[in-house]
mmCIF file of C-alpha atoms in Angstrom:
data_model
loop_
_atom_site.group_PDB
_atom_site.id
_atom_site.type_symbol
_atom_site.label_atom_id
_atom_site.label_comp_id
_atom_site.label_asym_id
_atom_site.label_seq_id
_atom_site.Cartn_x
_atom_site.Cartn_y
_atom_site.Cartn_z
ATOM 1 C CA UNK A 1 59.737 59.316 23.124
ATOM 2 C CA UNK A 2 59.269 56.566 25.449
ATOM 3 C CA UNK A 3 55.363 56.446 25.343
ATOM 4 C CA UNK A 4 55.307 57.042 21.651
ATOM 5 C CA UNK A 5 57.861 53.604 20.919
ATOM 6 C CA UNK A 6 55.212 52.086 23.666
ATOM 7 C CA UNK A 7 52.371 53.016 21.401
ATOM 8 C CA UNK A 8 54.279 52.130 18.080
ATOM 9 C CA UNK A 9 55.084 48.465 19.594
ATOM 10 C CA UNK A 10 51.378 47.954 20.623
ATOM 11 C CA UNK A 11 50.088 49.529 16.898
ATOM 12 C CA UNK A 12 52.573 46.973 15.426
ATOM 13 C CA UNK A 13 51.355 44.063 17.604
ATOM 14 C CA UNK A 14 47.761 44.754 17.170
ATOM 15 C CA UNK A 15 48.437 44.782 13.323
ATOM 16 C CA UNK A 16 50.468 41.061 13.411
ATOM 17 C CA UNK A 17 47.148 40.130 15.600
ATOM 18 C CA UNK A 18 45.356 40.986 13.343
ATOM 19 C CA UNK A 19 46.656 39.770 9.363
ATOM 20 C CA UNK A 20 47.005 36.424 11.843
ATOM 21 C CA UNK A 21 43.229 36.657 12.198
ATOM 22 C CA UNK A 22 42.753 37.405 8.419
ATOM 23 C CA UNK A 23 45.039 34.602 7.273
ATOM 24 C CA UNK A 24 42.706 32.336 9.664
ATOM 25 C CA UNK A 25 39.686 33.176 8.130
ATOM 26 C CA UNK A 26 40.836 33.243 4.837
ATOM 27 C CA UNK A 27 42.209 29.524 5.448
ATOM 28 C CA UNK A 28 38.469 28.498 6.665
ATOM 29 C CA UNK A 29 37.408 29.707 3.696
ATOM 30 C CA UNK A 30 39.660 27.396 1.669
ATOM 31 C CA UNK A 31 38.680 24.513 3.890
ATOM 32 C CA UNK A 32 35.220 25.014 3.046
ATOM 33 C CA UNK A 33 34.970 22.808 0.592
ATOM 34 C CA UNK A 34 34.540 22.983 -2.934
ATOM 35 C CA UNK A 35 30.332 23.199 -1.973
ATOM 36 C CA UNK A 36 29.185 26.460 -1.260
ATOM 37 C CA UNK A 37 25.816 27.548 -0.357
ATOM 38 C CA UNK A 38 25.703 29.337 -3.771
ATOM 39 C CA UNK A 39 27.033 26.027 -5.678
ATOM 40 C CA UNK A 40 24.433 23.797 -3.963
ATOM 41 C CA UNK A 41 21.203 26.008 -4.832
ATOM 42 C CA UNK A 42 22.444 26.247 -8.467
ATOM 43 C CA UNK A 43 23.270 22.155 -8.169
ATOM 44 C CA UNK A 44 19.905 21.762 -7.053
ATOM 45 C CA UNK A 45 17.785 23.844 -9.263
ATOM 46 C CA UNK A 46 19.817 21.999 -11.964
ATOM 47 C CA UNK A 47 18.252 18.411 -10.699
ATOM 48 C CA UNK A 48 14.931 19.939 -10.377
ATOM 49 C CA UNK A 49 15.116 20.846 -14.380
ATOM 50 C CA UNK A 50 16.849 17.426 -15.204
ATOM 51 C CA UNK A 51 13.946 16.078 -13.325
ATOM 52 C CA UNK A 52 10.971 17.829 -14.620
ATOM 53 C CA UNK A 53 12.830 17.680 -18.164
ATOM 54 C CA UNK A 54 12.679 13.612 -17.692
ATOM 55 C CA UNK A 55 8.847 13.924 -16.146
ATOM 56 C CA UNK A 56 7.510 15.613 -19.405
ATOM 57 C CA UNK A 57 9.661 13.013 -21.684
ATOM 58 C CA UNK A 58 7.828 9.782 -19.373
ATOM 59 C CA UNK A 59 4.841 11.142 -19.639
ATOM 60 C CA UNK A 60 5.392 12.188 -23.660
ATOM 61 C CA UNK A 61 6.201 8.502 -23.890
ATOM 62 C CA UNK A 62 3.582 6.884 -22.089
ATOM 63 C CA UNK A 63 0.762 9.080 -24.107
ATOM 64 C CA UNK A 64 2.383 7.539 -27.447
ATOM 65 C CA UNK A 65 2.484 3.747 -26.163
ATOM 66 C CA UNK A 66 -1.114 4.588 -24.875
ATOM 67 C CA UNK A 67 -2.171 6.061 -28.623
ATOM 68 C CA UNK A 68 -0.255 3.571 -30.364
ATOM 69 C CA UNK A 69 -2.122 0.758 -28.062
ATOM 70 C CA UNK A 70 -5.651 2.183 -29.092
ATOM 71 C CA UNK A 71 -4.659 2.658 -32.676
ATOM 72 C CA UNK A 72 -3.599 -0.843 -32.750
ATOM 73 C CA UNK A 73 -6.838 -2.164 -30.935
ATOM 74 C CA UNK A 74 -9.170 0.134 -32.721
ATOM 75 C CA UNK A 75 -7.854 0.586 -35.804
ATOM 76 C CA UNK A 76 -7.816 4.459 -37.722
ATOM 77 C CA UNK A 77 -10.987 6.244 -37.619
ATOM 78 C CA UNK A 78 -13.436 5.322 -40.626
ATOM 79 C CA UNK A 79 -15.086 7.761 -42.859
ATOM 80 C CA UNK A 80 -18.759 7.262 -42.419
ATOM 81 C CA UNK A 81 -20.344 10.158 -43.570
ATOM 82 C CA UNK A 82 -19.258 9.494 -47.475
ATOM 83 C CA UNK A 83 -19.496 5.688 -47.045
ATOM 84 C CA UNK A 84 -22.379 3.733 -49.012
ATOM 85 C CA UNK A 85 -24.588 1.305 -47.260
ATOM 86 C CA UNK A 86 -22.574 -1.836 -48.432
ATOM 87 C CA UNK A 87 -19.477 -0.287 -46.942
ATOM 88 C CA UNK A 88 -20.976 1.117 -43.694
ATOM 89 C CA UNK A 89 -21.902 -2.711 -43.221
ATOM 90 C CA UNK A 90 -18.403 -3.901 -44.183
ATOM 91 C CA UNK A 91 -17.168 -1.513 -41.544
ATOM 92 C CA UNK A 92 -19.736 -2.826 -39.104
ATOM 93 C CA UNK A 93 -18.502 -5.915 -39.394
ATOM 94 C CA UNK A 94 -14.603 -5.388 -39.134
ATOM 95 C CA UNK A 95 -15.722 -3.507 -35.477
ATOM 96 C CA UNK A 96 -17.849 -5.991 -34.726
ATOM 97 C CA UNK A 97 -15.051 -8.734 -35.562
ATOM 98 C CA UNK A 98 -12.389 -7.030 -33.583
ATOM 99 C CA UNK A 99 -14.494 -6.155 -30.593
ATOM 100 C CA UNK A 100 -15.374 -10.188 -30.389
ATOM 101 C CA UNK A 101 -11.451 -10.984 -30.644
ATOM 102 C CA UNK A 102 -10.896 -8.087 -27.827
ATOM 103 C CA UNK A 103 -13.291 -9.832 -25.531
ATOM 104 C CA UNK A 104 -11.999 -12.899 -25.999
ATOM 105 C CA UNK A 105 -8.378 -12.070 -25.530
ATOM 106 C CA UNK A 106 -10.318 -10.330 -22.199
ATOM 107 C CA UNK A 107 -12.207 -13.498 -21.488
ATOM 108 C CA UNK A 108 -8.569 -15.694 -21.984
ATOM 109 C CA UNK A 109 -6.316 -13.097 -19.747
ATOM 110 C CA UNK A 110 -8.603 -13.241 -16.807
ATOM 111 C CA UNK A 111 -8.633 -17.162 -17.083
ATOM 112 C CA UNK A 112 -5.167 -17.147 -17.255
ATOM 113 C CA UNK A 113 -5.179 -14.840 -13.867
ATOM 114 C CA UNK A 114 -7.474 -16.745 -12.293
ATOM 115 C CA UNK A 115 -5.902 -19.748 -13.094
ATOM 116 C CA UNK A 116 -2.223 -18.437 -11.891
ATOM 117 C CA UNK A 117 -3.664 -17.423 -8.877
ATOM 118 C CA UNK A 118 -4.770 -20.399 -7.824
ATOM 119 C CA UNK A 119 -1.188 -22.406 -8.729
ATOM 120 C CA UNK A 120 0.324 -19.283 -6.525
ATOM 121 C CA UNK A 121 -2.047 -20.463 -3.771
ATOM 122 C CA UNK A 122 -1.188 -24.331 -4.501
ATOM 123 C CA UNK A 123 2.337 -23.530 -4.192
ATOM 124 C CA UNK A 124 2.253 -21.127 -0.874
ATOM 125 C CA UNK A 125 0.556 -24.499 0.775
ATOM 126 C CA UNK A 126 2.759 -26.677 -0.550
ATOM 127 C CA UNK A 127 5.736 -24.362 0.758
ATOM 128 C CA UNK A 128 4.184 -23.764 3.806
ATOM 129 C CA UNK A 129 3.544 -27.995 4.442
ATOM 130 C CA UNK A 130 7.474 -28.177 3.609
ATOM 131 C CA UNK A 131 8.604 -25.890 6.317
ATOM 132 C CA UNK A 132 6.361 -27.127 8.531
ATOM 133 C CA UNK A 133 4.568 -23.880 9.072
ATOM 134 C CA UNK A 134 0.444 -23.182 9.023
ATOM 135 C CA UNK A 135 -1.219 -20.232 8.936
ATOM 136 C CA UNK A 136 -2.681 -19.878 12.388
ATOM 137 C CA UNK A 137 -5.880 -18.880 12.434
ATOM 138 C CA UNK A 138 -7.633 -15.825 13.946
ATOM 139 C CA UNK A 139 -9.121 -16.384 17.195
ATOM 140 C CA UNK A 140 -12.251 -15.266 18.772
ATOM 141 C CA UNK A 141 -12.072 -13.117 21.656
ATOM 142 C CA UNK A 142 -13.946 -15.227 24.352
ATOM 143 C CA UNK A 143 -14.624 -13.386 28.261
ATOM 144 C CA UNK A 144 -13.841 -14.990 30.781
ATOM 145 C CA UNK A 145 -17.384 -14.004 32.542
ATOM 146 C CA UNK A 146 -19.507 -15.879 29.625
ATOM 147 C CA UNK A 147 -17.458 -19.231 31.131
ATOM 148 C CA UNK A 148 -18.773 -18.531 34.372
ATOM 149 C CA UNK A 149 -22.008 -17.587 33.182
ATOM 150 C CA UNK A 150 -22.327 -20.830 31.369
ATOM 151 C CA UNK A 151 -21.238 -22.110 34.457
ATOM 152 C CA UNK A 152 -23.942 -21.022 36.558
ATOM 153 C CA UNK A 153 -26.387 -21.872 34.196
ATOM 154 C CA UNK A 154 -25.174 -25.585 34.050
ATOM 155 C CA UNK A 155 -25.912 -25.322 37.545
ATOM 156 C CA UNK A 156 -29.079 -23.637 37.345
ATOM 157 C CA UNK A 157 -29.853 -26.354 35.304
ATOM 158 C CA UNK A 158 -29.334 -29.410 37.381
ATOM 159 C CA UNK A 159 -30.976 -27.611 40.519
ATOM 160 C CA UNK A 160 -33.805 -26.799 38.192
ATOM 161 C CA UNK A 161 -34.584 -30.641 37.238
ATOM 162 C CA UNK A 162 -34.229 -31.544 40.440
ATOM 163 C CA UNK A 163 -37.054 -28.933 41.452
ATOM 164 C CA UNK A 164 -39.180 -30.595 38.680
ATOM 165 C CA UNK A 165 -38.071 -34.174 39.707
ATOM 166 C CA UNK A 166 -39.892 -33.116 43.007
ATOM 167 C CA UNK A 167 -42.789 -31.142 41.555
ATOM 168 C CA UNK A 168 -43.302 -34.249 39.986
ATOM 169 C CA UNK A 169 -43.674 -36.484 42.717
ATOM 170 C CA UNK A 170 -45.927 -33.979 44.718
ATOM 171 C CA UNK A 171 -48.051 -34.031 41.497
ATOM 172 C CA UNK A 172 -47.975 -37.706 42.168
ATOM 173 C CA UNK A 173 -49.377 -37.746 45.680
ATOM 174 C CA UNK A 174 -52.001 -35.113 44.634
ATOM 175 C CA UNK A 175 -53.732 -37.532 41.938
ATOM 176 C CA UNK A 176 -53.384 -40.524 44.169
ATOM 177 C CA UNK A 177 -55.091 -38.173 46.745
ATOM 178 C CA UNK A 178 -57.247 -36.795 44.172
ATOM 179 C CA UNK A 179 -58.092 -40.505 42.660
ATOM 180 C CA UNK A 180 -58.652 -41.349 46.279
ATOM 181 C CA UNK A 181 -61.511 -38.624 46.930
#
């Protein structure tokens, strides 16, 4: 009787061990947090709809601005085939009137950019004189062996006219010798 109240004490021990160990667990499990793995893949395949939902609507709207713009700049599409000849010119002219205003709106805009450009120049100097800050220029890389080089040929230079300062006196004696023959 002995062993078996042994063997019922450690049976009852192991089992306290071990709902401890399963009340552990399931308490990490609480503490997880209220974001699962299974929670987060279903959050994010929700974004990537939202997302793709709000991609297609952009680029819905952007195609009707853009059809709306060329509408507006070209006007609805004429009927030419059942047009007569005085109407085909009318037409003619109504393109040919709203391509000239086109251009010249073109023609104004890039003046205006140009012009803007410029002022934002004008202004950058003017800010930069304030401060007290120029633009330092970009240097040239100079080496420091085309210095000596120069320097040497300076030098070549001066012993070279003093080689021709003496040519030139030999040539000297040699016509007074020659002049004296």
């Amino acid at each position: 009787m002995g062993d078996d109240e042994k063997q019922a004490e450690i049976d009852r021990k192991k089992a306290e061990v071990r709902r401890r160990l399963e009340e552990q667990a399931a308490g990490k499990k609480a503490k997880k947090g209220f974001m699962t793995p299974e929670r987060k893949k279903k959050l994010r395949l929700l974004l990537r709809k939202k997302a793709a939902e709000e991609l297609k609507k952009e680029q819905e709207r952007k195609a009707a601005e853009r059809r709306k713009v060329i509408d507006e700049r070209c006007g609805q599409p004429k009927d030419l085939d059942s047009a007569s000849e005085d109407q085909l010119k009318q037409i003619c002219k109504e393109y040919f009137d709203r391509m000239y205003m086109c251009e010249s709106q073109k023609y104004d805009m890039e003046f205006e950019v140009r012009k803007r450009g410029f002022e934002i120049n004008e202004l950058n100097i003017a800010v930069n004189d304030l401060r007290g800050k120029f633009i330092k220029p970009t240097l040239k890389k100079v080496s420091k062996y085309e210095n000596k080089f120069a320097k040497l040929q300076k030098k070549a230079a001066e012993f070279n006219f003093r080689n021709q300062l003496k040519t030139v006196k030999k040539k000297e004696f040699t016509m007074d010798e020659e002049e004296a023959a």
